[in-house]
Coordinates of C-alpha atoms and ligand atoms in Angstrom, one line a residue:
X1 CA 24.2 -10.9 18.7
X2 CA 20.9 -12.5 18.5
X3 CA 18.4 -10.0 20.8
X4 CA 16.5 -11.4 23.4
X5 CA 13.5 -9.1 23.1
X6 CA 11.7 -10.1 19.7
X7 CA 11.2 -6.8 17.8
X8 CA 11.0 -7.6 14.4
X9 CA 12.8 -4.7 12.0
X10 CA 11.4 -3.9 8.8
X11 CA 13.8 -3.1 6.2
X12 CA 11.7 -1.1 3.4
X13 CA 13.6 -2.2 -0.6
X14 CA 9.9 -0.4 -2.1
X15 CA 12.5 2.7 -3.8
X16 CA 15.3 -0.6 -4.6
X17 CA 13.5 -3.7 -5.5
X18 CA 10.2 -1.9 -5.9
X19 CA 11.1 0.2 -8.3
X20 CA 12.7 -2.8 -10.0
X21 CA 8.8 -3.8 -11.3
X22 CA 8.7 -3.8 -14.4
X23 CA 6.9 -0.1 -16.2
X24 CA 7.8 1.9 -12.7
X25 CA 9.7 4.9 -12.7
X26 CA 9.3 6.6 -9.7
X27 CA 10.7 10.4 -10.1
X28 CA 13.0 11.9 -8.0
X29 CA 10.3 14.2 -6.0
X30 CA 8.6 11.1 -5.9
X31 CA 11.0 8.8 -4.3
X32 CA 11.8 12.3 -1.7
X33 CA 7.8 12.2 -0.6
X34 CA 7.8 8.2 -0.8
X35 CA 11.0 8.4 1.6
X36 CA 9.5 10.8 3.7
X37 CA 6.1 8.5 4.2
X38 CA 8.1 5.3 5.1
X39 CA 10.1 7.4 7.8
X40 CA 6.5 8.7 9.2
X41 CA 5.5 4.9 8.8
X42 CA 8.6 4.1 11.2
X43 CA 10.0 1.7 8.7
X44 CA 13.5 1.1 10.3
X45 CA 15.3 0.7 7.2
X46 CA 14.5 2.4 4.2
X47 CA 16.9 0.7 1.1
X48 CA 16.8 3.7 -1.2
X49 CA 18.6 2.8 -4.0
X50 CA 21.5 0.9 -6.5
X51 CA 23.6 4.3 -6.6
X52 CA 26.2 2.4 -9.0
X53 CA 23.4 1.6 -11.5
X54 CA 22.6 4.9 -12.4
X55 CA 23.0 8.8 -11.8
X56 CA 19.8 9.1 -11.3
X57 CA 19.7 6.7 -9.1
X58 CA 22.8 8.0 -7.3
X59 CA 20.8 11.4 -7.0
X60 CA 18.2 9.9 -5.6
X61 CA 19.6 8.1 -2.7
X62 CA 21.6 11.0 -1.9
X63 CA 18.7 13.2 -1.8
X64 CA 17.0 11.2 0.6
X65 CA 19.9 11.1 2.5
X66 CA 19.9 14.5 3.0
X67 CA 16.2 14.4 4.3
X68 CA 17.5 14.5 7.9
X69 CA 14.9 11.3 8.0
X70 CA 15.0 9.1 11.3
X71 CA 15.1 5.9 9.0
X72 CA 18.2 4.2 8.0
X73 CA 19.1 4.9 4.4
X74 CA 20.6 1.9 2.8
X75 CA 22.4 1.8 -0.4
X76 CA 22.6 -1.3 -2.6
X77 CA 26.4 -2.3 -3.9
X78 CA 28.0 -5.7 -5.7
X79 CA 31.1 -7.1 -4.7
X80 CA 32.9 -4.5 -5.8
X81 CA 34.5 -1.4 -4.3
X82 CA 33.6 1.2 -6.8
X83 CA 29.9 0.5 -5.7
X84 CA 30.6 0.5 -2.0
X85 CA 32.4 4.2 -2.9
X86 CA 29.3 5.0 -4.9
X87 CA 27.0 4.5 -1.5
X88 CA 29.6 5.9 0.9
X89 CA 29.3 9.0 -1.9
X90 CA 25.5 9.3 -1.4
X91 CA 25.9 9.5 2.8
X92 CA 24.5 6.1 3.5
X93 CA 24.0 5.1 7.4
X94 CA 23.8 1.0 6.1
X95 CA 25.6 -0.6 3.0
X96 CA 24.1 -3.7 1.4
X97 CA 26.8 -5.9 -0.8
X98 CA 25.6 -8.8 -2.6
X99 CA 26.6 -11.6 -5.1
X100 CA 24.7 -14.4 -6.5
X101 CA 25.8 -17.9 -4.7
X102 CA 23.9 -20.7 -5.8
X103 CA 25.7 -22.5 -9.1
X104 CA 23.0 -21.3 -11.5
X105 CA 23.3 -17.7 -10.9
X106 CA 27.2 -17.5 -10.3
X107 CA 28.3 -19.9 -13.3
X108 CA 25.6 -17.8 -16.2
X109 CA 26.1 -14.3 -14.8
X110 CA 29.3 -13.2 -12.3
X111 CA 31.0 -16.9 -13.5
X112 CA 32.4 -16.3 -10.4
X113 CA 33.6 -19.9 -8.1
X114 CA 32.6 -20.3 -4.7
X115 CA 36.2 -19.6 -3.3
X116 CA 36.8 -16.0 -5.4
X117 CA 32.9 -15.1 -3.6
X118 CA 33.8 -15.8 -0.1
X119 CA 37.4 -13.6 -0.8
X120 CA 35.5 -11.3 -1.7
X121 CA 32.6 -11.1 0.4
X122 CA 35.1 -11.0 3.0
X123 CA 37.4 -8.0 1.7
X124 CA 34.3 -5.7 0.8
X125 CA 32.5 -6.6 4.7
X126 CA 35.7 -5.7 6.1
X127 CA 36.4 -2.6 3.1
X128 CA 32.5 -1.7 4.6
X129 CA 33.7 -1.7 8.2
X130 CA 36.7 0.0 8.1
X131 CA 34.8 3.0 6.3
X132 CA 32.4 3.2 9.4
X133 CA 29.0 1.8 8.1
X134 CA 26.4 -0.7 8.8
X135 CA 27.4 -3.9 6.7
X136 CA 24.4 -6.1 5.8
X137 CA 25.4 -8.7 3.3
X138 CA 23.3 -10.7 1.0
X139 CA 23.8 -14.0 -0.2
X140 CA 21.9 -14.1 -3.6
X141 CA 19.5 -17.2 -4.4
X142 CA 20.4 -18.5 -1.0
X143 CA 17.7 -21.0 -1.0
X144 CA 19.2 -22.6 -4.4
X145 CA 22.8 -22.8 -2.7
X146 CA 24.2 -25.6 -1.3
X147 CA 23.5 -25.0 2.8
X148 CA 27.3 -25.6 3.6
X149 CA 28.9 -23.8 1.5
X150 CA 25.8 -21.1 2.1
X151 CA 26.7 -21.4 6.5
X152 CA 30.5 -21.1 5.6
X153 CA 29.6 -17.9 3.6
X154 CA 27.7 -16.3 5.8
X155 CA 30.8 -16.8 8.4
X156 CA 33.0 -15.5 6.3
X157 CA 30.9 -12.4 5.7
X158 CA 30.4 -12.6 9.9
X159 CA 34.3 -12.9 10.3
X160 CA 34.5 -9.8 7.4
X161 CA 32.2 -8.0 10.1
X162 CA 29.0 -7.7 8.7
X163 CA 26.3 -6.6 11.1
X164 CA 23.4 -8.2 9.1
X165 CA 22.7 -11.4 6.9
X166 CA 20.0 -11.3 4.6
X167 CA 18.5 -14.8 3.6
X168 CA 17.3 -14.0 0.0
X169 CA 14.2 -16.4 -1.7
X170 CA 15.3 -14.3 -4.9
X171 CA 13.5 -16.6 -7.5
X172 CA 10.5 -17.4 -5.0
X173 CA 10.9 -21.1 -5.0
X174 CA 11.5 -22.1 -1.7
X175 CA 8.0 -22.9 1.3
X176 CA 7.5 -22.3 4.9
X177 CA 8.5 -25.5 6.0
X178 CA 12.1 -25.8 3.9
X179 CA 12.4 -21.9 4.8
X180 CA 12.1 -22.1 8.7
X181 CA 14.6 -25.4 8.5
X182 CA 17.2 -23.3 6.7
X183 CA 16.9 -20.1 8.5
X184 CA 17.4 -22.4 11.7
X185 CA 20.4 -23.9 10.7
X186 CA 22.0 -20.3 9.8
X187 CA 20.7 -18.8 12.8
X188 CA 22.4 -21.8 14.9
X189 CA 25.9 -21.1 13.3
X190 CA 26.3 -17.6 13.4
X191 CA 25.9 -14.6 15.9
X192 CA 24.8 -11.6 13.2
X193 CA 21.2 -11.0 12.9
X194 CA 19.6 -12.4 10.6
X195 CA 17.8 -10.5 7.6
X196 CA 14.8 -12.1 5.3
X197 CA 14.2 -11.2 1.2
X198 CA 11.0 -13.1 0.0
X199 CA 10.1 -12.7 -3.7
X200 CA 6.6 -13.7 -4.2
X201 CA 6.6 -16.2 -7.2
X202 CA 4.6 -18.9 -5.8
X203 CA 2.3 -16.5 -3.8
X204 CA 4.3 -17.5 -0.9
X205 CA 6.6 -14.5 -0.1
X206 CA 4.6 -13.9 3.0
X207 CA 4.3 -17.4 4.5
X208 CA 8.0 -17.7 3.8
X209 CA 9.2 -14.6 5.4
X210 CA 6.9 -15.4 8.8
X211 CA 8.4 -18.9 8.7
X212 CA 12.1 -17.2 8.8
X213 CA 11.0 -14.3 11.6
X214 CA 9.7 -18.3 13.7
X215 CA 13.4 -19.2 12.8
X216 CA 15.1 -16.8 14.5
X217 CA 15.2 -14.0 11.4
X218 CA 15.2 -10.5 12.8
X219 CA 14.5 -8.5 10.2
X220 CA 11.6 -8.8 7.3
X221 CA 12.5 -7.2 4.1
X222 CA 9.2 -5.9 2.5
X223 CA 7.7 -3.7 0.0
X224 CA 4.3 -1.5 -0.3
X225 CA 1.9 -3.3 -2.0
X226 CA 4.3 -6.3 -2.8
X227 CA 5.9 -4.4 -5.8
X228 CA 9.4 -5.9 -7.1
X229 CA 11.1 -8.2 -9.3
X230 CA 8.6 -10.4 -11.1
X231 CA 5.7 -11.3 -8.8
X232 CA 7.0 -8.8 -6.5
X233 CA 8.4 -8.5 -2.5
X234 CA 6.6 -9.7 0.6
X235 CA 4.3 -7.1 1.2
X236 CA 5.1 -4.5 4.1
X237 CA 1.2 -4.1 5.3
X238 CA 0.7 -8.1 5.4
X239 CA 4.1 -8.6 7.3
X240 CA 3.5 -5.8 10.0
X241 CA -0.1 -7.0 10.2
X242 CA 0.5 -10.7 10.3
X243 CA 3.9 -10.1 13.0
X244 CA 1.6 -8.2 15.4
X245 CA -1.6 -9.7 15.0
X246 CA -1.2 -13.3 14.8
X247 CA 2.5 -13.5 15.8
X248 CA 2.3 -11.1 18.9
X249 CA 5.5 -9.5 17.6
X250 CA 6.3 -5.9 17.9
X251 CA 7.5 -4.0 14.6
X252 CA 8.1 0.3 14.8
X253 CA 5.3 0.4 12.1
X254 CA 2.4 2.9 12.8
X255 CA -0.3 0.8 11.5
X256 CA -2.9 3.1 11.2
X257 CA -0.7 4.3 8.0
X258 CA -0.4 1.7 6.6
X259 CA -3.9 2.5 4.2
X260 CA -2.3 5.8 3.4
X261 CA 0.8 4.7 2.7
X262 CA -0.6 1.8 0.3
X263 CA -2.3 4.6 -2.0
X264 CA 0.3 6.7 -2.0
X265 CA 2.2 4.2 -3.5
X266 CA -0.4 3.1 -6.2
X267 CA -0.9 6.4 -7.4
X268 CA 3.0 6.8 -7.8
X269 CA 3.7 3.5 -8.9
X270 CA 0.0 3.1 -11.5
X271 CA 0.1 -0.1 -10.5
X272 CA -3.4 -0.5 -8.9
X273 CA -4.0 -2.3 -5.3
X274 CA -6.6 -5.3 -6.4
X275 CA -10.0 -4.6 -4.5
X276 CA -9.3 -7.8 -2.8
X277 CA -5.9 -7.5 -1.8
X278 CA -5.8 -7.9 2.3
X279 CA -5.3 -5.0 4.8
X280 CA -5.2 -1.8 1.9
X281 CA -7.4 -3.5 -1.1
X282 CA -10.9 -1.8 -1.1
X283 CA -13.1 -4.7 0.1
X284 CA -10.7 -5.4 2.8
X285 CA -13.6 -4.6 5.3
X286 CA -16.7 -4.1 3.0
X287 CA -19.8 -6.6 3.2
X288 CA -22.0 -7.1 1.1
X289 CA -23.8 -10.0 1.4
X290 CA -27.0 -10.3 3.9
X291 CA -25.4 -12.9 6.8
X292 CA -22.3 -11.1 6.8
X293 CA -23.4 -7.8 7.1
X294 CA -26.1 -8.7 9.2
X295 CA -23.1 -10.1 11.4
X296 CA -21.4 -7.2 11.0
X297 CA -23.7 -4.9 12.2
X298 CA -24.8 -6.5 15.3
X299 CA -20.7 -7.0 15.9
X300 CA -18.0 -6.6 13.6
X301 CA -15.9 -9.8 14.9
X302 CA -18.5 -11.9 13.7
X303 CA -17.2 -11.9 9.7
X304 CA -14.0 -10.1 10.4
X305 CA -10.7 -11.1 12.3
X306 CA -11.3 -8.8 15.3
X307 CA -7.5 -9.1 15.7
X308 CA -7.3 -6.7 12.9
X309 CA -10.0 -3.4 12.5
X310 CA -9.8 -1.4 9.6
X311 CA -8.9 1.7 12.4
X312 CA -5.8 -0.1 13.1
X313 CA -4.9 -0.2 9.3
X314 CA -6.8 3.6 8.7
X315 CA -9.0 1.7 6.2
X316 CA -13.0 1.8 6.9
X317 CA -15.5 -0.7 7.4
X318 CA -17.9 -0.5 4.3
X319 CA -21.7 -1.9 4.3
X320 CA -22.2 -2.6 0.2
X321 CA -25.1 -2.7 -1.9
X322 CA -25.6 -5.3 -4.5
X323 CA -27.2 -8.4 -5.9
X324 CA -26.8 -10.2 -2.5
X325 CA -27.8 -7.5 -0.1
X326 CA -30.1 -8.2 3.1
X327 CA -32.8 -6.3 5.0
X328 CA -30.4 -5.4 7.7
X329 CA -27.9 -3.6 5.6
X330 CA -31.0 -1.4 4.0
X331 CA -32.4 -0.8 7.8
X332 CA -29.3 0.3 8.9
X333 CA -28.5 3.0 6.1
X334 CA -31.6 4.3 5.8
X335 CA -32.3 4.7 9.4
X336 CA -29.2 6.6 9.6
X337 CA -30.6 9.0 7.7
X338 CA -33.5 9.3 9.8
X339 CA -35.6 7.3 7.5
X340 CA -38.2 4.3 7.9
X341 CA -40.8 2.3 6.2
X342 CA -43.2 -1.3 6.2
X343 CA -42.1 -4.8 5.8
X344 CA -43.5 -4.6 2.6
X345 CA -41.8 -1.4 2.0
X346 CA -38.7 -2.6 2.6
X347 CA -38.9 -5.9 0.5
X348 CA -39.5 -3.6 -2.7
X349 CA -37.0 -1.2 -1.7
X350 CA -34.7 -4.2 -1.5
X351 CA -36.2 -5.9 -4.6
X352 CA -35.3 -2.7 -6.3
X353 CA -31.8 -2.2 -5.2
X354 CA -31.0 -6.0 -6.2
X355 CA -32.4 -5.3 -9.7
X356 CA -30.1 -2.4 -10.1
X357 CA -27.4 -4.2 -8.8
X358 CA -27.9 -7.1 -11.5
X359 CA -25.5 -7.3 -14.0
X360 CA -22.5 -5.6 -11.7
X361 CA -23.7 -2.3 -11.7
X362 CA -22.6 -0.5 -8.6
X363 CA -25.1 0.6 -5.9
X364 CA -24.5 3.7 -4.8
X365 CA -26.5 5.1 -1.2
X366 CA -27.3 8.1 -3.2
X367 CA -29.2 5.1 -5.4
X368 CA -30.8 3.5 -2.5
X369 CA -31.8 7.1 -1.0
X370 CA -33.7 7.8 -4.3
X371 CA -35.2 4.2 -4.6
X372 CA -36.6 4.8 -1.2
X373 CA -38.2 7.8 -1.5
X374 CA -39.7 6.6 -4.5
X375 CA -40.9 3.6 -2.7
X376 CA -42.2 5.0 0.0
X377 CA -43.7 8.1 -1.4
X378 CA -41.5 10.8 0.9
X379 CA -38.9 12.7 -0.7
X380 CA -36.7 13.2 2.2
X381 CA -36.7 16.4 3.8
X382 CA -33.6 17.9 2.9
X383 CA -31.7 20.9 2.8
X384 CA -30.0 21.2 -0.6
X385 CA -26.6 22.1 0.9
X386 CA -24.6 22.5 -2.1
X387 CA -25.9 23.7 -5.5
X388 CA -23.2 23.9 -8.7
X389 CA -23.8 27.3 -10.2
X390 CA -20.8 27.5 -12.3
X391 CA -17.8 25.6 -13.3
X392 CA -15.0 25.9 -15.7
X393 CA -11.8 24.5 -15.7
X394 CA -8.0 24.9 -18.1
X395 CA -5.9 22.2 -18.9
X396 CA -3.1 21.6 -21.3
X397 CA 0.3 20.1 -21.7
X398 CA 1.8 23.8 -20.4
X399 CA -0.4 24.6 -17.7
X400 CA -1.3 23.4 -14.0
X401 CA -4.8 22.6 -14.3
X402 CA -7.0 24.9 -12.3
X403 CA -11.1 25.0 -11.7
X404 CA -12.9 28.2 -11.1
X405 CA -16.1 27.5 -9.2
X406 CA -19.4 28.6 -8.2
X407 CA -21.4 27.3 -6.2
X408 CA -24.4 28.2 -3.8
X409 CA -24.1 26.9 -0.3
X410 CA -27.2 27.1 2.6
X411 CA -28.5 30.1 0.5
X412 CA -25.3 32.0 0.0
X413 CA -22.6 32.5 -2.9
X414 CA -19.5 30.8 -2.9
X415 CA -16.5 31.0 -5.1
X416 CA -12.7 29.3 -5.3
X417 CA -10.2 28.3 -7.8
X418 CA -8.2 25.3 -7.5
X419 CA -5.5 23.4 -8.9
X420 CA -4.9 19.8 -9.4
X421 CA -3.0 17.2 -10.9
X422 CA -6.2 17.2 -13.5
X423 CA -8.7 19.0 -14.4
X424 CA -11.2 16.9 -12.3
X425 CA -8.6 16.7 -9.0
X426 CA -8.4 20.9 -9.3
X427 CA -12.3 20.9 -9.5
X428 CA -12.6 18.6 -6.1
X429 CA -10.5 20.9 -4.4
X430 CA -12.3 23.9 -5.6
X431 CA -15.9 22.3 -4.3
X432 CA -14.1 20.7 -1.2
X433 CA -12.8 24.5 -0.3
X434 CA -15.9 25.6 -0.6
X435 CA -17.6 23.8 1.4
X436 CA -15.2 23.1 4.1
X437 CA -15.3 27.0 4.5
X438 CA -18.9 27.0 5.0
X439 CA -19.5 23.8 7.4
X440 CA -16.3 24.0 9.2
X441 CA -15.0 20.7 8.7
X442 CA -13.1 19.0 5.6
X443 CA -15.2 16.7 3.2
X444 CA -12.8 14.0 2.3
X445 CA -13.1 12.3 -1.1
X446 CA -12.3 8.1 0.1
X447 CA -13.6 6.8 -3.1
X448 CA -13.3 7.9 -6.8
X449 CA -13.8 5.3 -10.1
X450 CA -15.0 5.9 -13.4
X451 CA -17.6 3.3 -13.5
X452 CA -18.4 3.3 -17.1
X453 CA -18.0 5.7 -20.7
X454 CA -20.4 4.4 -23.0
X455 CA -18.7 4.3 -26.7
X456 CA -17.2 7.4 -29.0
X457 CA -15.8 11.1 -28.2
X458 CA -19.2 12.3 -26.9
X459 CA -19.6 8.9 -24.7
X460 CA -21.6 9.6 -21.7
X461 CA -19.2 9.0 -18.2
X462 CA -20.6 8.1 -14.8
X463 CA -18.5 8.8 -11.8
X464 CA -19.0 7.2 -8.8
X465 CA -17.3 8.9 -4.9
X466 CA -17.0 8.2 -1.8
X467 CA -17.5 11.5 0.5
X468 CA -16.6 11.1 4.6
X469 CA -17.2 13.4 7.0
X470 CA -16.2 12.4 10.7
X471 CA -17.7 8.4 11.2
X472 CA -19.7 9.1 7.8
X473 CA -19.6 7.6 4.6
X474 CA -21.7 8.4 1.7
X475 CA -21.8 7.3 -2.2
X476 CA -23.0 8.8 -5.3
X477 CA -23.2 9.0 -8.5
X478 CA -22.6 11.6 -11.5
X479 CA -23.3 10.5 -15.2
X480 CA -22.7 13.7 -17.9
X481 CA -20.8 13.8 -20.9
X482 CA -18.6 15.5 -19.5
X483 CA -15.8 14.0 -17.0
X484 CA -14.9 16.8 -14.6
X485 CA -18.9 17.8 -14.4
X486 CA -20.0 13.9 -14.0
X487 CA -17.3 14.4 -11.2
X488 CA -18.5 17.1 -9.7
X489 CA -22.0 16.0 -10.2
X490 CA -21.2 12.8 -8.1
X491 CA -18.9 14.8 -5.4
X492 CA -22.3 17.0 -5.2
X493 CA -24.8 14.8 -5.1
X494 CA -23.1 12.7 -2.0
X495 CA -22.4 15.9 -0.4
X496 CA -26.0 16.9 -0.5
X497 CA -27.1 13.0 1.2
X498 CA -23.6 13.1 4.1
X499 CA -24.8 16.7 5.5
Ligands
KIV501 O1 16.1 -10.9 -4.7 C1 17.3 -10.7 -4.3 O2 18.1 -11.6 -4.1 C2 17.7 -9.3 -4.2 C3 19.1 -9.1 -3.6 C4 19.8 -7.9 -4.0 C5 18.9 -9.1 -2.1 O3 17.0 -8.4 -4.4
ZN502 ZN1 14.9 -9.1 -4.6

């Protein structure tokens, strides 16, 4: 039955469809801790897998089955009962059958007619049933099938007793308008909910999906960071944040995960988030430019939607420093750090920043800090928190890379060993340990790039982080020709400016 009360499921395919990109390859302990995130994400669905395509796929969905997880696990199966069997195998709460419909896909792959498809869509819902699961059925390429034959399948998988629909855009080809008048007429002619699968081919998996939830569809089928077939899946973080933003639509999604979640996934997947992708990209809320920031200070709403803060996403809010920097943005950071100076000051200061900035090198505060001293002729009066006394670090293809440090913090000797998934991760924990240990309070690394290694094996590398520290953000910069010192050089140098 079609709910009254508009709470819009999301129905997670990042393990299925996601893992369908092209180069991914998540591993098994991977998929366990991505599973375990969407569940803490309150994703209502999680699809985990195609169990009949592989063992190791098989293994994997019935690992995460076994996760005791509050999600639904979903298993992908064709028409077919072996691949039903396979999911029922794995301890699946939902099954998910599809078959392609539209003439293209059934006449060059399953050469399958329309008739044999509804037989069979309707034996397998009802083989579903009788075994006791959740039936969602798909009806491949849906928006390249002809709509009556598309509303009589969807009955017949109805009449077969499938609890959901899915309405999949598999090639991406469809628009908002064409999707909504579709979606309509399905939702007019049968009771089941209704289920959406947006590939992004034209950009618009999105726009399409919201146009199908205005329809009447119940459920949005996403994935983090857009991954998938091709061009990808609508993306869970721009659904959730477009449903209850601008749509005034409830979802179960914890929002302020929804950052978290994002990296988890590009550090599993190596696909990297694009600094402007919305809601989780890096310059989501950052500002660089002098009106905007200036805007920005006096009241965030001014150059950002207000409807949507970076707290509710746990992203930050980022003043930049660059070509097209203003006064206010250089007032505001310095005077956080309790310094000032003249007019005349400050236009050099900027002047100088701008220069630095020319040609796309970053601007780190740690660069601003020093260009202000400089400027204005006071060296800041500043406890040296941290100093590096020591630092060595093993890696190889046998061993779990580990740092031994020592380091020098308010006047007394610290020491810890660490490991990492590198040699440069092991070292940040070994600095972060020590000094959480001495100012009581973590140090968290939010920003990490290798800005530039000049040419050749003894190329010099600059590291640029990101430390926080409560509402506090500081960066920095390390250059040495050495990676995992540059690193630590950087982490140091910020630490030294936060605290
Ligand atoms: O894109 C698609 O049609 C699919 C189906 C399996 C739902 O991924
Ligand atoms: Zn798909």
């Amino acid at each position: 039955m079609h709910k009254k009360e508009r709470l819009i499921e999301i129905f997670d395919t990042t393990l299925r469809d996601g893992e369908q990109t092209p180069g991914i390859a998540f591993t098994q302990e991977q998929k366990s801790a991505i599973a375990k995130q969407l569940d803490r994400l309150g994703v209502d669905i999680i699809e985990a897998g195609f169990p009949i395509s592989s063992t190791r796929d098989k293994d994997a969905v019935k690992l995460i089955c076994e996760m005791g997880l509050s999600s639904k696990i979903c298993g992908l199966a064709r028409l077919i009962t072996k691949d039903v069997d396979a999911c029922i195998d794995c301890g699946v709460d939902m099954i998910h059958i599809f078959a392609p419909t539209s003439a293209i896909q059934r006449e060059h792959t399953t050469k399958m007619s329309e008739e044999e498809v509804k037989t069979q869509t309707y034996e397998l819902a009802q083989y579903v049933k009788a075994e006791g699961f959740l039936c969602m059925f798909s009806a491949m390429d849906a928006t390249r099938t002809d709509v009556d034959y598309l509303i009589d399948l969807y009955k017949t998988a109805e009449e077969g007793g499938a609890d959901i629909l899915n309405v999949p855009d598999t090639v991406g080809v469809t628009e908002p308008f064409a999707m909504y008048e579709l979606v309509r007429r399905i939702y007019k002619e049968v009771k089941a909910q209704i289920s959406v699968h947006c590939h992004n081919d034209f950009g618009l998996a999105v726009a399409n999906s919201l146009a199908a939830v205005k329809a009447g569809a119940e459920e949005v089928q996403v994935a983090v960071n857009g991954l998938g077939e091709r061009a990808g899946n609508a993306d869970l973080a721009e659904i959730v944040m477009a449903l209850n933003s601008i749509y005034g639509l409830k979802t179960n999604i914890k929002t302020q995960l929804l950052f978290e979640t994002a990296r988890l996934i590009e550090r599993y997947s190596r696909i990297q988030i694009p600094i402007t992708r919305p809601i989780v990209g890096e310059n989501a809320f950052a500002h660089e430019s002098g009106i905007h920031a200036h805007g920005v200070i006096a009241k965030s709403d001014t150059f950002e939607p207000g409807i949507m803060t970076p707290e509710m996403v746990g992203h930050r809010r980022r003043i930049m420093l660059g070509t097209h920097t203003g006064k206010h943005s250089v007032e505001k950071k310095l005077s956080e750090i309790g310094m000032s100076c003249t007019k005349e000051q400050l236009d050099e200061i900027l002047e100088r920043v701008k220069e630095l900035a020319t040609g796309g090198k970053k601007v780190t505060d740690d660069d601003l800090f020093t260009i202000a001293e400089v400027v204005t002729g006071e060296a800041l009066e500043q406890e040296r928190l941290v100093t590096l006394k020591e630092l060595s670090v093993m890696t190889g293809n046998n061993l779990i890379p580990t740092a031994s440090l020592k380091a020098v913090v308010r006047g007394k000797e610290c020491k810890s060993a660490q490991m990492g998934i590198g040699p440069v991760d092991a070292a940040i924990h070994a600095i972060q340990d020590i000094i959480s240990g001495e100012i009581g309070g973590d140090v968290k690394l939010k920003e990490f790039r290798i800005e530039a290694i000049t040419g050749g094996s003894d190329a010099l590398a600059e590291v640029i982080v990101g430390v926080e520290k409560g509402e506090r953000t500081v960066t920095a910069r390390g250059v040495r020709e050495d990676i995992v010192m540059a690193s630590i050089e950087a982490f140091i140098n910020a630490v030294n400016r936060l605290i």
